[in-house]
XYZ file of C-alpha atoms in Angstrom:
502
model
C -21.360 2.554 15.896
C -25.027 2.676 16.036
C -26.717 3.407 19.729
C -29.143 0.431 19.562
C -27.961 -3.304 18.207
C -30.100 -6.015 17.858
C -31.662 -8.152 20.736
C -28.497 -11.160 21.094
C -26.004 -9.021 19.748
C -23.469 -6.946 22.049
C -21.273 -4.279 21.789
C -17.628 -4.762 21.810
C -14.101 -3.831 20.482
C -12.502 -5.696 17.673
C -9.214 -6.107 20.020
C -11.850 -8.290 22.736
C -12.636 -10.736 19.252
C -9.295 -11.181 18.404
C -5.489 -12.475 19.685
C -3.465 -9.565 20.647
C -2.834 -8.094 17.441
C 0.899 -8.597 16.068
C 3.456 -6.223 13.928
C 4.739 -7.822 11.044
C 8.621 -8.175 10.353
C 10.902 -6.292 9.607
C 13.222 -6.650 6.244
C 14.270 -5.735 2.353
C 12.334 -7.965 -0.121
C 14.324 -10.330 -2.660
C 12.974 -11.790 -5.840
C 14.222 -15.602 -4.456
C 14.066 -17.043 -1.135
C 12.595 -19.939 0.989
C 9.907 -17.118 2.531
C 7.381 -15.290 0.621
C 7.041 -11.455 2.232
C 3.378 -9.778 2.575
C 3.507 -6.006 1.910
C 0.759 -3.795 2.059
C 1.058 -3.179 -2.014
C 0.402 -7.183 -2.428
C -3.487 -6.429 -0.479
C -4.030 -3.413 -2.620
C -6.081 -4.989 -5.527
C -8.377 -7.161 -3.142
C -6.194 -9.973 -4.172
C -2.818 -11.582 -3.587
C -0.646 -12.315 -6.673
C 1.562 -15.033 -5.221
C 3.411 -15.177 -8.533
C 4.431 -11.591 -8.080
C 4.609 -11.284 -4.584
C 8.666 -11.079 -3.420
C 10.389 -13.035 -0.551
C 12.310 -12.067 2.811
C 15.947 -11.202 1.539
C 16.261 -12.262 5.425
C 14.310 -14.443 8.039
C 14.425 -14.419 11.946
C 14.700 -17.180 14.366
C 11.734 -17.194 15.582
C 10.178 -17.272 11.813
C 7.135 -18.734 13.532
C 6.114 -15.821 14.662
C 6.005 -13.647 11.962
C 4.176 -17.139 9.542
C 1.138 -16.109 7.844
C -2.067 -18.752 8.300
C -5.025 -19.217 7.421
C -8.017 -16.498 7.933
C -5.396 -14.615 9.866
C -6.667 -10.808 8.848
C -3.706 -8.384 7.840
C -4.399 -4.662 8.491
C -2.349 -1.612 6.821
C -1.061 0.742 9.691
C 0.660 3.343 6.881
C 0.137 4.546 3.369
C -2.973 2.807 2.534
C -4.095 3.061 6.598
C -7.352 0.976 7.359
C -7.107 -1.685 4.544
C -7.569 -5.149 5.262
C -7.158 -9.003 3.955
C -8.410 -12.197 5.256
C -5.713 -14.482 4.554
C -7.639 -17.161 2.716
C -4.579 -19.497 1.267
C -0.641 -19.586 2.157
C 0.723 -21.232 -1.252
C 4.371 -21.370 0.092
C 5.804 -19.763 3.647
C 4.931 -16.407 3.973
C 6.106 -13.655 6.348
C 4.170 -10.214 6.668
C 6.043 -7.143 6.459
C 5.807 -4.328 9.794
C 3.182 -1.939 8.018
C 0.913 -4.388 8.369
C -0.468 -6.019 11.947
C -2.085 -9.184 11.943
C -5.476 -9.887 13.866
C -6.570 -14.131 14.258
C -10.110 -14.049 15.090
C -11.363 -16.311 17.905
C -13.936 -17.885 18.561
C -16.249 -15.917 15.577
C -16.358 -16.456 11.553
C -13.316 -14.922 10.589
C -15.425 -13.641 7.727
C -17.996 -12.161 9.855
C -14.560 -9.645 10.713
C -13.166 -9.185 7.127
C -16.822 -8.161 6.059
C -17.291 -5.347 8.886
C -13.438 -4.496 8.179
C -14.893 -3.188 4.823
C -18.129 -1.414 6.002
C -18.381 2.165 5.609
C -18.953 1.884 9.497
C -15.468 0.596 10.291
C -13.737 3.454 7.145
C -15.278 6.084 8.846
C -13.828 5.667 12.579
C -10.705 4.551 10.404
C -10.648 8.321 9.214
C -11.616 9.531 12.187
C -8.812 8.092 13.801
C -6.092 9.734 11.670
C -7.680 13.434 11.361
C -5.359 15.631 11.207
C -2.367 13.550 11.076
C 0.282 14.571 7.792
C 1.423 11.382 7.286
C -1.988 9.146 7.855
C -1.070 5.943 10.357
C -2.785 3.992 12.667
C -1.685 1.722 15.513
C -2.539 -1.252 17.024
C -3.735 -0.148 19.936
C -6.066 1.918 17.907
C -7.313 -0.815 15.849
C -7.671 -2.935 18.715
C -9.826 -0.132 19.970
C -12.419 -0.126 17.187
C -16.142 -0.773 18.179
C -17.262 -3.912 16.856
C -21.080 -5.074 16.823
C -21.214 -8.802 17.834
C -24.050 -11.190 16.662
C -24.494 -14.680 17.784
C -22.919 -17.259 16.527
C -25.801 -18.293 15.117
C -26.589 -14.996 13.454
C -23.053 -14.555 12.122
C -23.012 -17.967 10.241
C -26.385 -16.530 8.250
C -24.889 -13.214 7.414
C -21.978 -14.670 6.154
C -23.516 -17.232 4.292
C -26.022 -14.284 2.988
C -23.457 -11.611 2.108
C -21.768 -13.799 0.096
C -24.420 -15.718 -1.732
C -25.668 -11.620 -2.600
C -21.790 -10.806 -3.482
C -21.574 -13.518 -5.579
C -24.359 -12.224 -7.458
C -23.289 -8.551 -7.747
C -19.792 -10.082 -9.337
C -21.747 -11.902 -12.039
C -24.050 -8.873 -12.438
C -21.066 -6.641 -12.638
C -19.147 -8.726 -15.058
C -21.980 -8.506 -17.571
C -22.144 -4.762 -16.991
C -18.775 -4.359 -17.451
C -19.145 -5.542 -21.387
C -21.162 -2.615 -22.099
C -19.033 0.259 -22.706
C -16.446 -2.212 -24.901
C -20.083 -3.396 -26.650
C -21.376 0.309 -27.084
C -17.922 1.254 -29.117
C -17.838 -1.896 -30.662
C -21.423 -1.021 -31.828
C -20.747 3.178 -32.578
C -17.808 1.609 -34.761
C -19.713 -0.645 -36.826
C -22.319 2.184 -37.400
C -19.486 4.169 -38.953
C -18.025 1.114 -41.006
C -21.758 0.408 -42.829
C -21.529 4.238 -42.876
C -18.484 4.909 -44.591
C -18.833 1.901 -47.101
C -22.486 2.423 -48.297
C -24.044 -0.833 -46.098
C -25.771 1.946 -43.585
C -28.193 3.050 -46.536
C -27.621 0.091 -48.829
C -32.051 -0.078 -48.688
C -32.455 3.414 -48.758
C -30.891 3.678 -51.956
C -32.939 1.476 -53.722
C -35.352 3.165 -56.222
C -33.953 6.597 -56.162
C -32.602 8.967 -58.676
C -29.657 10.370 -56.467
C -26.598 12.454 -59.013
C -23.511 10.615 -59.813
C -21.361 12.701 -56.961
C -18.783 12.371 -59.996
C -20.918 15.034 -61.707
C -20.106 17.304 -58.731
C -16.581 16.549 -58.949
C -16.961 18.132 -62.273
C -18.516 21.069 -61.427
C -15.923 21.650 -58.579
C -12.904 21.277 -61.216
C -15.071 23.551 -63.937
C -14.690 26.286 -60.913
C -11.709 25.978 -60.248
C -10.092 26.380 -63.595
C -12.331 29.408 -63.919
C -10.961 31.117 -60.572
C -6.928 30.390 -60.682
C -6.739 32.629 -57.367
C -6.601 29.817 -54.414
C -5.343 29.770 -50.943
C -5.127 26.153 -51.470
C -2.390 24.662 -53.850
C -3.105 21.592 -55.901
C -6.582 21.573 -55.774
C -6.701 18.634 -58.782
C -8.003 15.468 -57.799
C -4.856 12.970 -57.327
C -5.310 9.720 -55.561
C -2.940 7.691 -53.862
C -2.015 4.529 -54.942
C -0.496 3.341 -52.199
C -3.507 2.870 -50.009
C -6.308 0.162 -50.463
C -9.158 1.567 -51.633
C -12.494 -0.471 -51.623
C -15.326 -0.845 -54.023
C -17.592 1.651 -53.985
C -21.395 1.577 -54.338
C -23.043 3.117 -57.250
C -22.777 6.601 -57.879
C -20.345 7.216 -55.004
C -16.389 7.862 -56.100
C -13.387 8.607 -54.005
C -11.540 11.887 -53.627
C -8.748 13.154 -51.661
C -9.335 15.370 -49.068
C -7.240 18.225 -50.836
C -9.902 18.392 -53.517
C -13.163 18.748 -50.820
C -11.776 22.065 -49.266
C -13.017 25.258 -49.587
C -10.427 26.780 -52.301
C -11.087 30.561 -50.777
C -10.657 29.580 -46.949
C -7.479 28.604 -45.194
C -6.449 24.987 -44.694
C -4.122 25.739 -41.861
C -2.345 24.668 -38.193
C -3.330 27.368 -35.525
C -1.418 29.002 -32.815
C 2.357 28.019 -32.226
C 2.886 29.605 -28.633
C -0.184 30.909 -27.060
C 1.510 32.532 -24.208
C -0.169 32.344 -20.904
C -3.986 31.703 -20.066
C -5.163 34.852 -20.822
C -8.963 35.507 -19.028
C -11.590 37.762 -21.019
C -9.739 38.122 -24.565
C -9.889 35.061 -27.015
C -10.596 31.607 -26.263
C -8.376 28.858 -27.941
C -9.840 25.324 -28.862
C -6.786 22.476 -27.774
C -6.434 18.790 -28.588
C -8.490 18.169 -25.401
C -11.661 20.366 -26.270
C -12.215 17.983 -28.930
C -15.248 15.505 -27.795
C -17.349 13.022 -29.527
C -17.475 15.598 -32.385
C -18.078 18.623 -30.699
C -15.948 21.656 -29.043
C -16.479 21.851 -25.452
C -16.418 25.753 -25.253
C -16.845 25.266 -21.345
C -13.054 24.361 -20.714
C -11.679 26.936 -23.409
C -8.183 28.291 -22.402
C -7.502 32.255 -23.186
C -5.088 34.160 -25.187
C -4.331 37.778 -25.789
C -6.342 39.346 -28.472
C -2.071 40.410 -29.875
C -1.303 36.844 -30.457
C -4.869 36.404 -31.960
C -4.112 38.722 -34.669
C -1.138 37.660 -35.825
C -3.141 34.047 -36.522
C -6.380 35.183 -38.183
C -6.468 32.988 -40.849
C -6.364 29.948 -38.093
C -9.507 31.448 -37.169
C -12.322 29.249 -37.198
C -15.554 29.282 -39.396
C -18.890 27.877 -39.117
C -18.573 23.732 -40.536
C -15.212 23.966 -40.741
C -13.768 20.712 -40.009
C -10.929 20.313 -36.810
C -8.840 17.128 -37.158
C -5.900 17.117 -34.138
C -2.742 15.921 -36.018
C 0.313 16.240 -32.621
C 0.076 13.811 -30.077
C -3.404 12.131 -30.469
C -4.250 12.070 -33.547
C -7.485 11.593 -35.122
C -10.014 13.480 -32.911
C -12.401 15.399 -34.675
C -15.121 18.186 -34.436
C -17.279 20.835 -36.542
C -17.487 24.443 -36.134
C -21.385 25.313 -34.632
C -22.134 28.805 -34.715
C -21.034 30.277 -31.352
C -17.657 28.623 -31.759
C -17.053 30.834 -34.918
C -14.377 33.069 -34.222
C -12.188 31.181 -32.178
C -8.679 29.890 -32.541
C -7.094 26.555 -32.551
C -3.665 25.578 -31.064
C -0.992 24.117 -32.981
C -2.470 20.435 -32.885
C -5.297 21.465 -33.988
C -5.747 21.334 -38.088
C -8.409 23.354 -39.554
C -10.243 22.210 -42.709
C -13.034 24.159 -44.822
C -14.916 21.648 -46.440
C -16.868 23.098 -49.413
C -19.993 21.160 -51.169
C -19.825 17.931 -49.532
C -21.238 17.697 -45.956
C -18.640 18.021 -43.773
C -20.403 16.087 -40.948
C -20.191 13.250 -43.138
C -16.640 13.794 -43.928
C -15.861 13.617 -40.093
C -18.128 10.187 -40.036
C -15.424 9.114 -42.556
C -12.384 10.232 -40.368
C -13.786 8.748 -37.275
C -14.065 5.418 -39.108
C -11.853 3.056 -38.618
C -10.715 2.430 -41.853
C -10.007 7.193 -41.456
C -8.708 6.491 -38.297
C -5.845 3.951 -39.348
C -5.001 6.066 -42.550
C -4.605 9.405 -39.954
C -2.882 7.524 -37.778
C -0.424 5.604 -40.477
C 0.017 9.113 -41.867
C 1.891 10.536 -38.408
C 5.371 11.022 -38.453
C 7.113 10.253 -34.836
C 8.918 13.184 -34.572
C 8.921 14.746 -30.528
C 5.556 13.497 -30.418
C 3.447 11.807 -33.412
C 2.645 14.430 -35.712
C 0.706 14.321 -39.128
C 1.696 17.103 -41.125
C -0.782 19.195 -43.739
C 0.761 18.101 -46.966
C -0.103 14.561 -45.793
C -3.425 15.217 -44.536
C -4.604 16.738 -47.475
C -3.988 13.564 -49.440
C -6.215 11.260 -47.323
C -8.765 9.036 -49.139
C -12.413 10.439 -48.958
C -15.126 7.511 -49.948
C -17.759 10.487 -50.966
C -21.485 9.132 -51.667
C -24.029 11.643 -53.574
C -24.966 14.813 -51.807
C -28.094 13.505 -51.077
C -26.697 10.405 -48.834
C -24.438 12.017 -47.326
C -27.156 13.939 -45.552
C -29.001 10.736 -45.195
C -25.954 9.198 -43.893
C -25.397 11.914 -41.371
C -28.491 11.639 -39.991
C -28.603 8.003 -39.429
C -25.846 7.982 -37.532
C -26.298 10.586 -35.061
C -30.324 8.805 -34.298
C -28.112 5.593 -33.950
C -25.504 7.358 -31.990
C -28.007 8.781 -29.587
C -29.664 5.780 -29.002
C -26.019 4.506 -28.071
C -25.558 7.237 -26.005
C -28.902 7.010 -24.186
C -28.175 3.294 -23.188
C -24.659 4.335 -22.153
C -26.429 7.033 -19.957
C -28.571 4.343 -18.605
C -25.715 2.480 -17.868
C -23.647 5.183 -16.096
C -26.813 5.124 -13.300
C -27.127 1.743 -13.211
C -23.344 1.715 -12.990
C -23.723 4.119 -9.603
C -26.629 2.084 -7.921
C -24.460 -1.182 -8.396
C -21.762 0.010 -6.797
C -23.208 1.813 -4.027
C -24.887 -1.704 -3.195
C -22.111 -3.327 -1.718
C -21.976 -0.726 1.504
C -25.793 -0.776 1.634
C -25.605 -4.274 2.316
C -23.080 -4.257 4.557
C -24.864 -1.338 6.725
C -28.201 -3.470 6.410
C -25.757 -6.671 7.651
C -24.961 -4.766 10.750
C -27.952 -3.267 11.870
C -29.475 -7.028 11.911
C -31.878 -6.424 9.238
C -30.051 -8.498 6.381
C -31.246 -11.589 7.923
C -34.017 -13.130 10.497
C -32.838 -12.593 14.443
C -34.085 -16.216 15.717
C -34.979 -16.654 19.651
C -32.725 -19.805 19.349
C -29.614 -17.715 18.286
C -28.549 -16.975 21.938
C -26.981 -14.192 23.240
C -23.604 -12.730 22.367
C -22.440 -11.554 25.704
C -21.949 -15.402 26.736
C -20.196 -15.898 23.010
C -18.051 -12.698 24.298
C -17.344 -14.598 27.767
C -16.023 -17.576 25.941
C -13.783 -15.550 24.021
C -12.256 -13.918 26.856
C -11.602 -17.746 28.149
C -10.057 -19.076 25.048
C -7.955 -15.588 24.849
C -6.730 -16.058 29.006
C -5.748 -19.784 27.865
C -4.168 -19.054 24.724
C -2.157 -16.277 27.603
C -0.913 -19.438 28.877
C 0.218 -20.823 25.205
C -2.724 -22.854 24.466
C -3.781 -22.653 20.706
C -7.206 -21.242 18.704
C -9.092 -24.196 17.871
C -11.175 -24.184 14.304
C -14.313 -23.450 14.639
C -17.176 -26.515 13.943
C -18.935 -25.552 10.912
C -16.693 -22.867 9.525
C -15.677 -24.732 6.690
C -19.296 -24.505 5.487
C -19.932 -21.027 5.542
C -17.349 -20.297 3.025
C -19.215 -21.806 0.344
C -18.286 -18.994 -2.032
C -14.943 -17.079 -3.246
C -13.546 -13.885 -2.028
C -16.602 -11.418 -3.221
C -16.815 -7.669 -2.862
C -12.982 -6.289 -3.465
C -14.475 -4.782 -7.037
C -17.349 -2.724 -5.540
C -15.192 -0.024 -3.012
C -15.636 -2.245 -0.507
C -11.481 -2.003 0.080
C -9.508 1.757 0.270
C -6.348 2.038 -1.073
């Protein structure tokens, strides 16, 4: 705790604030009963799910005891150690369980404790305090132990009035933040739909001479019938019928994917059994080094140059297109030069796309209209797999050469702009999240609001308490504070920004 506190304000221990704090009891939980039974699991989210939380399959005598009431404060002694709940409603009887012990607050805003409970302050004598322990616990004589700055009463009714007029605020700021990653993909997804169905250049179009890509197509089948030697069988264009295939804009057409390859490069899976990580000799390219289009040669595992060589013609080229078709299916990426070379794993399909752009062809299979045809496709085997024969049939909607570069390059200027605000967001993000503590620090160190000369001076506060604590001793009871009611003027704030441990 810091050296110097506020003039009014006096240092204490959270044990002086507080009746002697209480183990909970001690039982099996039952999914029916007359007594609902706190476990440290039901304060994990930062809020109790009565609906789900179990009963006592047993109750003792003195059930009294062990009842639950209002802004009674629940700590975890073992598993999650430190974390803490202010009881704010009882819906039916509730008993807590013996991981937790149970602090009633006298004399001070209960909330003026459950705040501090959550301060970076109180988590780091909470670690501390279990250093070096295997199993982390804590006790309550520890707890009881724990420094605890004490404002006037005065001061505490502003802070808590304060921290949760400015929690209140971070919740509504945070639940508009928290609609722009869904907004970003709903937005990166649209891009590709306009892309994929001619909308995206619908303008750009207008007025231009672009070639019928159906004159391509015949160029590509001329070829073809003038070079019979293929490593790729069935090379004729042959579309399924069983898929629904849209209108197409002028001058665009639809071929299967069979009929885009490269007729002289192999359309293949890669490695079956790569052995083990093998540093310095060839690097591999897995389901999981597939990212937002690109191979993230960073995180490459290894495999011996012997196993390379018996799966050249897996090796990758320069454009080639990588579709994963076992276990998640759909991710894609092209070849850039210093990838060339490499292998790719079993789930990894690799496709040489010849004469059409193949970064537009991977716009088309990160669509969502490609995505739920790949997906459709997979065969539920030990895990989903699509296989090559039914890859190679897949739908291509394939605009003139020219717009598909046109294409291409609107997307990734719209994509970065996506990816700029989601970088934006991702700082925001940080500085949101880090405000809670900052507040709470600020709270503590008297500077979140105005120390007033009328506020008195929380030693006498402190020598009530120890009054009300010697009578309570001698079985009087806590009475409710004047005014309390008042403070809590808004719901339980702060459980989404760290301000719990679990």
């Amino acid at each position: 705790m810091q050296k110097e506190l506020p003039i009014g304000w006096t240092k204490t221990k959270l044990g002086d604030i507080c009746t002697k704090p209480q183990y909970g009891w001690t039982t099996q939980s039952d999914i029916s009963g007359d007594f609902k039974y706190l476990r440290t699991t039901d304060i994990s989210k930062g809020k109790i799910d009565w609906d789900r939380m179990p009963y006592c399959i047993d109750v003792p005598e003195d059930k009294e005891k062990y009842l639950l009431g209002k802004d009674d404060i629940v700590v975890s002694r073992a598993g999650s150690v430190g974390l803490s709940y202010r009881i704010t409603d009882t819906p039916q009887p509730t008993l807590f369980a013996s991981y937790l012990i149970r602090f009633k607050p006298i004399k001070v805003f209960p909330k003026i404790v459950e705040y501090y409970l959550k301060s970076d302050m109180y988590w780091k004598a909470i670690s501390e305090m279990s250093a070096g322990i295997a199993v982390q616990n804590v006790n309550a004589v520890k707890l009881s132990d724990l420094d605890f700055p004490l404002p006037p009463l005065s001061t505490q009714q502003r802070m808590v009035a304060k921290l949760d007029t400015l929690f209140e605020h971070l919740d509504a700021l945070k639940n508009r933040f928290d609609r722009i990653p869904q907004l970003l993909k709903d937005f990166r997804q649209k891009v590709l739909t306009q892309a994929v169905t001619g909308k995206l250049t619908e303008e750009w179009r207008e007025g231009k001479e672009l070639e019928d890509i159906k004159i391509l197509f015949s160029k590509i089948d001329f070829r073809r019938n003038q070079h019979k030697k293929s490593k790729i069988s069935n090379l004729k264009l042959d579309l399924r019928s069983d898929l629904d295939l849209f209108e197409l804009p002028s001058k665009w057409a639809w071929a299967d994917l069979n009929f885009l390859m490269d007729e002289e490069n192999s359309f293949c899976y890669g490695v079956v059994q790569p052995g083990k990580d093998v540093k310095n000799e060839q690097k591999l390219i897995r389901v999981q080094d597939l990212s937002n289009g690109k191979i993230l040669n960073d995180q490459l595992r290894g495999i011996s140059w012997k196993i390379d060589k018996e799966y050249t013609r897996s090796k990758v080229n320069e454009g080639d297109l990588l579709v994963t078709v076992v276990g998640t299916i759909g991710r894609t990426a092209i070849v850039a030069k210093e990838s060339v070379g490499l292998n790719i794993a079993r789930a990894v399909a690799k496709i040489p796309i010849r004469d059409c752009n193949g970064h537009y062809i991977r716009i088309f299979f990160d669509s969502e209209i490609g995505q739920q045809w790949l997906v459709g496709d997979a065969r539920e085997v030990a895990r989903k797999t699509l296989n090559l024969d039914q890859l190679k049939t897949l739908p291509i909607a394939v605009p003139p050469v020219e717009e598909q570069k046109e294409i291409v390059r609107r997307v990734e200027s719209l994509f970065a702009k996506a990816d700029q605000i989601e970088a934006s967001y991702q700082k925001l993000t940080a500085k949101i999240e880090q405000l809670p503590q900052a507040l709470l620090a600020k709270a503590f160190r008297g500077e979140l609001v105005e120390q007033l000369p009328t506020d008195g001076d929380a030693r006498q506060l402190l020598e009530e308490i120890r009054k009300a604590k010697t009578g309570l001793e001698k079985g009087g009871k806590i009475k409710k504070m004047k005014g309390d009611e008042e403070t809590r003027m808004v719901a339980e704030g702060g459980s989404r920004y760290g301000l719990r441990r679990i």
